[in-house]
Amino acid sequence: MNILMVSSTFPYPPTRGGTQVRTFYLLKYLAASHNVTLVTQRDPSVTDAELIALRDHVGHLVVFDRPQEPTNTAKMLKKIHRFGKFLLYGTPPSVLNRYSLEMQTWVNNWVEAGKSDAITCEHSVNEIYVQPHFQKQLKTIVNIHSSVYATCRNQLATGISENRIRDKINLPLLRRYEQNYCAKFSEIVVTTEEDKLQIQQFNPNTKITVIPNGVDLVSFPNRTSDPGGHRLIFIGAMDNLANIDAVCFFSNEVLPEIQKKYPDTTFDIVGSYPAPEVLALGKKPGINVTGRVPSMVEYLHKATICVVAMRTGFGIKNKTLEAMAAGVPVVGSDRGLEGLAVDGASEPLRALRANQPAEYVTAISKLFENPQLRSQLSQNARQLVEAEFTWDIAGKRYEQICLG
């Protein structure tokens, strides 16, 4: 089958964030059996070595430069122009700011020439490249990593919005946008049942399939021993708003209470591109902000507990799955554990749930003091990942959507 995958995010190496990880492993799976063309964008941080490495995983790689932001006055004028377009036509600035007319022309020509049987948009931000009439010529698929409308609504509800006035104005516009762009696609893929229900409200007649994220079990082997101690960890791209909020909340409202009970408790914040407010946390007692590391799993294996203290951000969290695969007990919020059966009445206990500071203190204390409970969570969580959340399982389902 000839498949065109569109991703404005360069999906290599698959360690920079959830979008890269999901896109890369689905690409890798499809490319093993099909003729896959990937059209993507390169920003200045992508090295020549990474470009060459990605080319090895795909039949045909087409790369455009990421449009660069203008400076100062021109930047402000462009922002105003993009917001005006959002009001008039419904396409958000976050989609327009990486839109490439050159890439659009290439996609149009490729489709018109009949070179693909299916086109997949990896992340909703790429929907802009799919013309409504494409549906008549080939299968059109959008792989929605998370609902933009639901994310904005949640950020307003939890009070972590970067710009509350802007997001209040944006919310009804995002609802209209999500409803409109989904209508262009013959198939919609989401990562959780929650997102499926959200998208279904807008598009009751479109086929929507849930395909969760996965883990590369080779990159995240189960640890061979429990290190004990009082070492906490959070993993993820540290320029991401939801991750920034999670570590700031945990460091300011939870960790000091844990350290009163266990003074030697440390908290490793492991992930690339730490924002200034994350770097500032490194000045607090016991907190270590690493930035990008060569091996995430090495840090996981040394940790007593992985904390997934998310208060916003929809979809299955790769960080949660990776910790579970590595055999590290997880204490997570409703958002951090979304899409995972970890503590239901008929389920083996696979993680501890916490949303309020006192709940985190109770759950973490329980695990610090109970090696048997740590072992139970570790084994049960690893078994869940092996059975339901590998990239092979996700890739097989995605292939069925493309073939369907």
CSV table of C-alpha atoms in Angstrom, one decimal, residues 172-339:
chain,number,residue,atom,x,y,z
A,172,PRO,CA,-15.7,28.5,21.4
A,173,LEU,CA,-13.4,29.0,18.4
A,174,LEU,CA,-11.6,25.8,19.1
A,175,ARG,CA,-14.9,23.9,19.5
A,176,ARG,CA,-15.9,25.2,16.0
A,177,TYR,CA,-12.4,24.4,14.6
A,178,GLU,CA,-12.4,20.8,15.9
A,179,GLN,CA,-15.9,20.2,14.6
A,180,ASN,CA,-15.0,21.6,11.1
A,181,TYR,CA,-11.6,19.9,10.5
A,182,CYS,CA,-12.8,16.5,11.6
A,183,ALA,CA,-15.4,16.5,8.8
A,184,LYS,CA,-12.6,16.3,6.2
A,185,PHE,CA,-11.5,12.9,7.3
A,186,SER,CA,-12.9,9.4,6.5
A,187,GLU,CA,-11.2,8.0,9.7
A,188,ILE,CA,-10.4,9.6,13.0
A,189,VAL,CA,-7.9,8.0,15.5
A,190,VAL,CA,-7.7,9.0,19.1
A,191,THR,CA,-5.6,7.7,22.1
A,192,THR,CA,-8.3,7.3,24.8
A,193,GLU,CA,-12.0,6.7,25.2
A,194,GLU,CA,-12.3,10.1,26.8
A,195,ASP,CA,-11.1,11.8,23.6
A,196,LYS,CA,-13.4,9.6,21.5
A,197,LEU,CA,-16.4,10.8,23.5
A,198,GLN,CA,-15.2,14.4,23.1
A,199,ILE,CA,-14.7,14.2,19.3
A,200,GLN,CA,-17.9,12.1,18.9
A,201,GLN,CA,-20.0,15.0,20.3
A,202,PHE,CA,-18.9,17.1,17.3
A,203,ASN,CA,-18.9,14.4,14.7
A,204,PRO,CA,-21.4,11.7,15.6
A,205,ASN,CA,-21.3,10.1,12.1
A,206,THR,CA,-17.5,9.8,11.6
A,207,LYS,CA,-15.7,6.5,12.3
A,208,ILE,CA,-13.5,7.0,15.4
A,209,THR,CA,-11.1,4.4,16.6
A,210,VAL,CA,-9.1,4.3,19.9
A,211,ILE,CA,-5.5,3.3,19.4
A,212,PRO,CA,-3.5,3.9,22.6
A,213,ASN,CA,0.2,4.8,22.8
A,214,GLY,CA,2.8,2.1,23.3
A,215,VAL,CA,6.2,1.5,24.6
A,216,ASP,CA,9.4,0.1,23.0
A,217,LEU,CA,10.1,-2.7,25.4
A,218,VAL,CA,13.7,-2.9,24.2
A,219,SER,CA,14.4,0.7,25.1
A,220,PHE,CA,12.5,0.4,28.4
A,221,PRO,CA,13.4,-3.0,29.9
A,222,ASN,CA,12.0,-4.1,33.3
A,223,ARG,CA,14.4,-3.3,36.1
A,224,THR,CA,16.1,-6.3,37.8
A,225,SER,CA,16.0,-4.9,41.4
A,226,ASP,CA,14.2,-2.4,43.6
A,227,PRO,CA,16.7,0.3,44.6
A,228,GLY,CA,14.6,1.3,47.7
A,229,GLY,CA,15.4,4.7,49.3
A,230,HIS,CA,13.4,7.9,48.8
A,231,ARG,CA,14.1,8.9,45.3
A,232,LEU,CA,11.2,10.4,43.2
A,233,ILE,CA,11.3,11.1,39.4
A,234,PHE,CA,9.3,12.9,36.8
A,235,ILE,CA,10.1,12.4,33.1
A,236,GLY,CA,9.0,14.3,30.0
A,237,ALA,CA,9.8,17.3,27.7
A,238,MET,CA,10.3,20.1,30.1
A,239,ASP,CA,9.2,22.9,27.8
A,240,ASN,CA,5.7,21.5,27.6
A,241,LEU,CA,3.1,23.5,29.5
A,242,ALA,CA,1.4,20.5,31.2
A,243,ASN,CA,4.7,19.1,32.3
A,244,ILE,CA,5.9,22.5,33.6
A,245,ASP,CA,2.7,22.8,35.6
A,246,ALA,CA,3.0,19.2,37.0
A,247,VAL,CA,6.6,19.6,38.3
A,248,CYS,CA,5.9,23.1,39.7
A,249,PHE,CA,2.8,21.9,41.5
A,250,PHE,CA,4.6,18.8,42.9
A,251,SER,CA,7.8,20.7,43.9
A,252,ASN,CA,5.9,23.5,45.7
A,253,GLU,CA,2.9,21.8,47.2
A,254,VAL,CA,3.8,18.2,47.7
A,255,LEU,CA,7.6,17.6,48.0
A,256,PRO,CA,8.1,19.8,51.1
A,257,GLU,CA,5.5,17.8,53.0
A,258,ILE,CA,7.2,14.5,51.9
A,259,GLN,CA,10.6,15.9,53.0
A,260,LYS,CA,9.2,16.6,56.5
A,261,LYS,CA,8.6,12.9,56.9
A,262,TYR,CA,11.5,11.7,54.9
A,263,PRO,CA,14.2,14.4,54.9
A,264,ASP,CA,16.5,12.6,52.4
A,265,THR,CA,13.9,12.5,49.7
A,266,THR,CA,15.1,13.7,46.3
A,267,PHE,CA,13.2,14.6,43.1
A,268,ASP,CA,14.8,14.2,39.7
A,269,ILE,CA,13.1,16.2,36.9
A,270,VAL,CA,14.4,14.4,33.8
A,271,GLY,CA,13.7,15.8,30.3
A,272,SER,CA,14.9,18.1,27.5
A,273,TYR,CA,14.5,21.8,27.2
A,274,PRO,CA,13.7,22.8,30.8
A,275,ALA,CA,11.8,26.1,30.9
A,276,PRO,CA,13.2,28.9,33.2
A,277,GLU,CA,10.6,28.1,35.9
A,278,VAL,CA,11.7,24.5,35.9
A,279,LEU,CA,15.4,25.4,36.1
A,280,ALA,CA,14.5,27.6,39.1
A,281,LEU,CA,13.2,24.5,40.9
A,282,GLY,CA,16.7,23.1,40.9
A,283,LYS,CA,17.6,25.6,43.7
A,284,LYS,CA,15.2,23.9,46.1
A,285,PRO,CA,16.5,21.2,48.5
A,286,GLY,CA,16.7,17.8,47.0
A,287,ILE,CA,15.6,18.7,43.4
A,288,ASN,CA,17.8,17.8,40.5
A,289,VAL,CA,16.9,19.3,37.0
A,290,THR,CA,18.8,17.2,34.5
A,291,GLY,CA,17.9,18.6,31.1
A,292,ARG,CA,18.2,16.0,28.2
A,293,VAL,CA,19.9,12.8,29.2
A,294,PRO,CA,21.4,10.0,27.1
A,295,SER,CA,19.3,7.3,28.7
A,296,MET,CA,15.9,8.0,30.4
A,297,VAL,CA,15.6,4.4,31.5
A,298,GLU,CA,18.8,4.6,33.5
A,299,TYR,CA,17.3,7.4,35.6
A,300,LEU,CA,14.0,5.4,35.9
A,301,HIS,CA,15.7,2.3,37.2
A,302,LYS,CA,17.4,4.3,40.0
A,303,ALA,CA,14.1,5.8,41.2
A,304,THR,CA,12.0,4.5,44.0
A,305,ILE,CA,8.7,6.0,42.6
A,306,CYS,CA,7.7,7.8,39.4
A,307,VAL,CA,5.4,10.7,40.0
A,308,VAL,CA,3.0,11.7,37.2
A,309,ALA,CA,1.4,14.7,38.8
A,310,MET,CA,-0.4,16.0,35.7
A,311,ARG,CA,-3.3,18.5,36.2
A,312,THR,CA,-3.9,19.0,32.4
A,313,GLY,CA,-3.1,17.4,29.1
A,314,PHE,CA,-5.3,14.8,27.5
A,315,GLY,CA,-4.5,11.3,26.1
A,316,ILE,CA,-2.5,8.4,27.3
A,317,LYS,CA,0.8,9.6,28.8
A,318,ASN,CA,4.0,8.0,27.3
A,319,LYS,CA,5.8,8.9,30.6
A,320,THR,CA,3.3,6.7,32.5
A,321,LEU,CA,3.7,3.7,30.2
A,322,GLU,CA,7.5,4.0,30.1
A,323,ALA,CA,7.7,4.1,33.9
A,324,MET,CA,5.4,1.0,34.1
A,325,ALA,CA,7.4,-0.8,31.5
A,326,ALA,CA,10.6,-0.1,33.4
A,327,GLY,CA,9.1,-1.6,36.5
A,328,VAL,CA,9.0,1.7,38.5
A,329,PRO,CA,5.9,2.1,40.8
A,330,VAL,CA,3.8,5.0,39.6
A,331,VAL,CA,1.8,7.5,41.7
A,332,GLY,CA,-0.3,9.5,39.2
A,333,SER,CA,-3.3,11.8,38.9
A,334,ASP,CA,-6.5,11.2,36.9
A,335,ARG,CA,-4.9,13.0,34.0
A,336,GLY,CA,-1.6,11.1,34.4
A,337,LEU,CA,-3.4,7.7,34.5
A,338,GLU,CA,-5.9,8.5,31.8
A,339,GLY,CA,-6.8,5.6,29.5
